[in-house]
CSV table of N, CA and C in Angstrom, one decimal:
chain,number,residue,atom,x,y,z
A,1,UNK,N,3.2,51.8,25.1
A,1,UNK,CA,3.9,51.3,26.7
A,1,UNK,C,5.7,51.7,26.2
A,2,UNK,N,6.6,51.8,27.3
A,2,UNK,CA,7.3,51.5,26.4
A,2,UNK,C,8.2,50.4,27.4
A,3,UNK,N,8.7,49.6,26.2
A,3,UNK,CA,9.8,48.0,26.7
A,3,UNK,C,11.1,48.4,27.1
A,4,UNK,N,11.6,49.5,26.4
A,4,UNK,CA,13.4,49.3,26.6
A,4,UNK,C,13.3,50.9,25.9
A,5,UNK,N,14.1,51.2,25.7
A,5,UNK,CA,14.6,52.9,25.0
A,5,UNK,C,14.2,52.9,24.4
A,6,UNK,N,13.1,54.0,23.4
A,6,UNK,CA,12.7,53.9,22.4
A,6,UNK,C,11.9,52.7,21.9
A,7,UNK,N,11.2,51.8,22.2
A,7,UNK,CA,10.8,51.3,21.9
A,7,UNK,C,9.9,50.8,22.7
A,8,UNK,N,8.8,51.0,22.2
A,8,UNK,CA,7.0,50.4,21.7
A,8,UNK,C,6.1,49.6,21.4
A,9,UNK,N,5.3,48.6,22.3
A,9,UNK,CA,4.6,47.8,21.9
A,9,UNK,C,3.5,48.3,22.2
A,10,UNK,N,2.6,47.6,21.1
A,10,UNK,CA,0.8,48.4,21.7
A,10,UNK,C,0.2,47.0,20.8
A,11,UNK,N,-0.6,46.5,21.9
A,11,UNK,CA,-1.5,44.8,21.1
A,11,UNK,C,-2.4,45.0,20.0
A,12,UNK,N,-3.5,44.4,20.1
A,12,UNK,CA,-4.3,44.6,18.7
A,12,UNK,C,-4.7,43.3,18.4
A,13,UNK,N,-6.1,42.9,17.4
A,13,UNK,CA,-5.5,41.9,17.7
A,13,UNK,C,-6.9,41.7,15.9
A,14,UNK,N,-6.2,41.1,14.7
A,14,UNK,CA,-6.9,39.8,13.8
A,14,UNK,C,-7.3,39.2,13.9
A,15,UNK,N,-8.8,40.0,13.1
A,15,UNK,CA,-9.9,38.3,12.7
A,15,UNK,C,-9.6,38.1,11.0
A,16,UNK,N,-10.2,36.9,10.8
A,16,UNK,CA,-9.8,36.2,10.0
A,16,UNK,C,-9.7,36.9,9.0
A,17,UNK,N,-8.5,36.1,7.7
A,17,UNK,CA,-7.8,36.5,6.5
A,17,UNK,C,-7.2,37.9,7.1
A,18,UNK,N,-7.2,38.6,8.0
A,18,UNK,CA,-6.4,40.4,7.9
A,18,UNK,C,-5.3,40.2,7.9
A,19,UNK,N,-4.1,41.4,8.3
A,19,UNK,CA,-2.7,41.1,7.9
A,19,UNK,C,-2.6,42.7,8.4
A,20,UNK,N,-1.7,42.7,8.6
A,20,UNK,CA,-0.8,44.0,8.8
A,20,UNK,C,0.1,43.4,7.9
A,21,UNK,N,0.8,44.8,7.0
A,21,UNK,CA,2.5,44.9,6.9
A,21,UNK,C,2.6,46.1,7.5
A,22,UNK,N,4.1,46.2,7.9
A,22,UNK,CA,4.3,46.9,8.5
A,22,UNK,C,6.7,46.3,7.9
A,23,UNK,N,6.6,47.4,9.0
A,23,UNK,CA,9.2,47.9,8.8
A,23,UNK,C,9.2,48.3,9.9
A,24,UNK,N,10.3,48.1,9.5
A,24,UNK,CA,10.9,49.0,10.8
A,24,UNK,C,12.1,50.0,10.2
A,25,UNK,N,12.3,50.9,10.6
A,25,UNK,CA,13.2,52.0,10.7
A,25,UNK,C,14.5,52.8,11.3
A,26,UNK,N,15.7,52.5,11.6
A,26,UNK,CA,16.8,53.0,12.3
A,26,UNK,C,17.3,54.3,12.4
A,27,UNK,N,17.3,54.9,12.3
A,27,UNK,CA,18.0,56.6,12.0
A,27,UNK,C,19.3,57.2,13.0
A,28,UNK,N,20.6,57.6,13.1
A,28,UNK,CA,20.5,57.3,13.1
A,28,UNK,C,22.2,59.1,12.4
A,29,UNK,N,21.9,60.2,13.6
A,29,UNK,CA,22.4,61.3,12.6
A,29,UNK,C,21.5,61.5,11.9
A,30,UNK,N,22.6,61.4,10.2
A,30,UNK,CA,21.9,61.9,9.2
A,30,UNK,C,21.5,60.4,8.5
A,31,UNK,N,21.8,59.3,8.8
A,31,UNK,CA,21.1,58.2,8.1
A,31,UNK,C,20.1,57.2,8.7
A,32,UNK,N,19.8,56.9,7.8
A,32,UNK,CA,18.6,56.1,7.9
A,32,UNK,C,19.2,53.8,7.8
A,33,UNK,N,17.6,53.4,7.5
A,33,UNK,CA,18.1,51.9,7.4
A,33,UNK,C,16.6,51.9,7.3
A,34,UNK,N,16.0,51.0,6.7
A,34,UNK,CA,14.9,50.6,6.5
A,34,UNK,C,14.5,49.5,6.6
A,35,UNK,N,13.7,47.8,7.1
A,35,UNK,CA,13.7,47.0,7.4
A,35,UNK,C,12.9,47.0,5.9
A,36,UNK,N,13.4,45.7,5.0
A,36,UNK,CA,11.5,45.0,4.6
A,36,UNK,C,10.6,45.0,4.7
A,37,UNK,N,10.1,45.5,4.1
A,37,UNK,CA,8.2,45.0,4.6
A,37,UNK,C,7.9,43.4,5.1
A,38,UNK,N,7.6,42.9,5.7
A,38,UNK,CA,6.8,42.2,6.5
A,38,UNK,C,5.6,42.3,6.5
A,39,UNK,N,5.0,41.2,6.4
A,39,UNK,CA,4.0,40.5,7.3
A,39,UNK,C,3.5,39.8,7.9
A,40,UNK,N,2.4,40.4,9.1
A,40,UNK,CA,1.7,39.2,10.2
A,40,UNK,C,0.2,39.3,9.1
A,41,UNK,N,-0.3,38.1,9.6
A,41,UNK,CA,-1.7,37.3,8.9
A,41,UNK,C,-1.7,36.1,9.9
A,42,UNK,N,-3.3,36.7,10.4
A,42,UNK,CA,-4.0,35.9,11.5
A,42,UNK,C,-4.3,34.3,10.3
A,43,UNK,N,-3.7,33.7,10.2
A,43,UNK,CA,-4.3,31.9,10.2
A,43,UNK,C,-3.9,31.2,10.8
A,44,UNK,N,-4.4,31.2,12.4
A,44,UNK,CA,-5.0,30.2,12.5
A,44,UNK,C,-5.9,30.1,12.4
A,45,UNK,N,-7.2,28.7,12.9
A,45,UNK,CA,-8.8,29.0,13.7
A,45,UNK,C,-8.4,29.7,14.7
A,46,UNK,N,-9.7,30.0,14.6
A,46,UNK,CA,-10.5,30.1,15.9
A,46,UNK,C,-11.7,30.0,16.4
A,47,UNK,N,-11.5,29.7,17.1
A,47,UNK,CA,-12.3,29.0,17.9
A,47,UNK,C,-14.3,30.1,18.1
A,48,UNK,N,-15.1,29.7,18.3
A,48,UNK,CA,-16.2,30.1,17.8
A,48,UNK,C,-17.0,30.9,19.6
A,49,UNK,N,-16.4,30.7,20.9
A,49,UNK,CA,-16.4,31.5,21.7
A,49,UNK,C,-15.7,32.4,21.8
A,50,UNK,N,-16.5,32.8,23.4
A,50,UNK,CA,-15.7,34.5,23.5
A,50,UNK,C,-16.3,35.5,22.4
A,51,UNK,N,-15.6,37.0,23.2
A,51,UNK,CA,-15.9,37.5,22.7
A,51,UNK,C,-15.6,37.7,20.6
A,52,UNK,N,-13.9,38.0,20.4
A,52,UNK,CA,-13.1,37.6,19.2
A,52,UNK,C,-13.8,36.5,18.9
A,53,UNK,N,-13.9,35.3,19.1
A,53,UNK,CA,-14.4,34.3,18.4
A,53,UNK,C,-15.8,34.4,17.5
A,54,UNK,N,-16.2,34.9,18.4
A,54,UNK,CA,-17.5,35.3,18.0
A,54,UNK,C,-17.7,36.4,16.6
A,55,UNK,N,-17.4,37.0,17.2
A,55,UNK,CA,-17.3,38.6,16.3
A,55,UNK,C,-16.5,38.0,15.2
A,56,UNK,N,-15.7,37.0,15.0
A,56,UNK,CA,-14.4,36.7,13.8
A,56,UNK,C,-15.4,35.3,13.0
A,57,UNK,N,-16.4,34.9,13.4
A,57,UNK,CA,-16.8,33.9,12.9
A,57,UNK,C,-18.2,35.0,12.1
A,58,UNK,N,-18.8,35.7,12.7
A,58,UNK,CA,-19.0,36.5,12.5
A,58,UNK,C,-18.6,36.7,10.5
A,59,UNK,N,-17.5,37.6,10.4
A,59,UNK,CA,-17.1,37.7,8.4
A,59,UNK,C,-17.7,36.3,7.9
A,60,UNK,N,-17.8,35.9,8.1
A,60,UNK,CA,-17.6,35.1,7.2
A,60,UNK,C,-18.7,34.0,6.8
A,61,UNK,N,-19.7,34.4,7.8
A,61,UNK,CA,-21.4,34.8,8.0
A,61,UNK,C,-22.6,34.9,6.7
A,62,UNK,N,-23.3,33.9,6.0
A,62,UNK,CA,-24.2,34.1,5.1
A,62,UNK,C,-25.0,35.5,5.9
A,63,UNK,N,-26.0,37.1,4.8
A,63,UNK,CA,-26.1,38.2,5.6
A,63,UNK,C,-27.6,37.8,6.9
A,64,UNK,N,-28.3,36.7,6.1
A,64,UNK,CA,-29.8,35.8,7.3
A,64,UNK,C,-28.9,35.6,8.4
A,65,UNK,N,-27.7,34.7,8.5
A,65,UNK,CA,-27.1,34.6,9.5
A,65,UNK,C,-26.2,35.2,10.3
A,66,UNK,N,-25.8,36.5,10.1
A,66,UNK,CA,-25.2,37.2,10.4
A,66,UNK,C,-26.0,38.2,10.9
A,67,UNK,N,-27.0,38.3,10.8
A,67,UNK,CA,-28.2,40.0,11.3
A,67,UNK,C,-28.8,39.1,12.9
A,68,UNK,N,-28.8,37.4,12.5
A,68,UNK,CA,-29.0,36.7,13.6
A,68,UNK,C,-27.9,36.6,15.2
A,69,UNK,N,-27.5,36.3,14.7
A,69,UNK,CA,-25.0,36.4,15.1
A,69,UNK,C,-25.6,37.8,16.0
A,70,UNK,N,-26.1,38.5,15.3
A,70,UNK,CA,-25.4,40.1,15.6
A,70,UNK,C,-26.6,40.5,17.4
A,71,UNK,N,-27.9,39.6,16.3
A,71,UNK,CA,-28.3,40.0,18.0
A,71,UNK,C,-28.5,38.7,19.0
A,72,UNK,N,-27.8,37.6,18.5
A,72,UNK,CA,-27.8,37.0,19.8
A,72,UNK,C,-26.3,37.4,20.9
A,73,UNK,N,-25.2,37.8,20.1
A,73,UNK,CA,-24.3,38.5,20.6
A,73,UNK,C,-24.8,39.6,21.7
A,74,UNK,N,-25.5,40.5,21.1
A,74,UNK,CA,-25.5,41.8,21.7
A,74,UNK,C,-26.8,41.7,23.1
A,75,UNK,N,-27.6,40.0,22.9
A,75,UNK,CA,-28.5,39.8,24.3
A,75,UNK,C,-27.2,38.9,25.5
A,76,UNK,N,-26.6,38.3,24.5
A,76,UNK,CA,-25.9,38.0,25.4
A,76,UNK,C,-24.4,39.0,26.6
A,77,UNK,N,-24.1,40.1,25.4
A,77,UNK,CA,-23.5,41.6,25.9
A,77,UNK,C,-24.3,42.3,27.3
A,78,UNK,N,-25.6,42.2,26.7
A,78,UNK,CA,-26.4,43.2,27.8
A,78,UNK,C,-26.7,42.4,28.7
A,79,UNK,N,-27.2,41.0,29.1
A,79,UNK,CA,-27.3,40.2,30.4
A,79,UNK,C,-25.9,40.1,30.6
A,80,UNK,N,-25.2,39.7,30.0
A,80,UNK,CA,-23.0,39.9,31.0
A,80,UNK,C,-23.2,41.4,31.8
A,81,UNK,N,-23.8,42.6,31.2
A,81,UNK,CA,-23.5,43.9,31.6
A,81,UNK,C,-24.2,43.9,32.6
A,82,UNK,N,-25.5,43.2,32.9
A,82,UNK,CA,-26.7,43.4,34.0
A,82,UNK,C,-26.3,42.3,34.9
A,83,UNK,N,-25.7,40.9,34.4
A,83,UNK,CA,-25.4,40.2,35.9
A,83,UNK,C,-23.7,40.7,35.8
A,84,UNK,N,-23.1,40.9,35.4
A,84,UNK,CA,-21.3,40.9,36.0
A,84,UNK,C,-21.5,42.5,36.0
A,85,UNK,N,-22.5,44.2,35.9
A,85,UNK,CA,-22.2,44.9,35.5
A,85,UNK,C,-20.8,45.1,34.2
A,86,UNK,N,-20.2,46.6,33.6
A,86,UNK,CA,-19.6,47.0,33.4
A,86,UNK,C,-18.4,45.6,32.9
A,87,UNK,N,-18.7,44.8,31.6
A,87,UNK,CA,-17.7,44.8,30.7
A,87,UNK,C,-17.0,44.9,29.5
A,88,UNK,N,-16.2,44.5,28.8
A,88,UNK,CA,-15.7,44.2,28.0
A,88,UNK,C,-14.3,45.9,28.5
A,89,UNK,N,-14.5,47.1,29.3
A,89,UNK,CA,-13.8,47.7,28.9
A,89,UNK,C,-11.7,47.3,30.0
A,90,UNK,N,-11.2,47.5,29.2
A,90,UNK,CA,-9.6,46.2,30.2
A,90,UNK,C,-8.8,48.3,29.8
A,91,UNK,N,-8.1,48.8,30.5
A,91,UNK,CA,-6.9,49.7,30.6
A,91,UNK,C,-6.1,49.6,31.8
């Protein structure tokens, strides 16, 4: 979505221990300038509630616990859809 002439914004989710490396490049005629690379990290503690909090917590679980958490997550998503209709779609 453009927020200013030729400037666009896109939201995204970073999970535990993920990072995004980025830089900006400006071009004017034949000249261009690239800013030094920056790194955006997910460093805050995310509570184990809600869709992303639960998925984030699963990333650090042992395989057996992760399998159980995935089953519980699917059951909750199924029940939410049955009770409230289609969920999780943002447009």
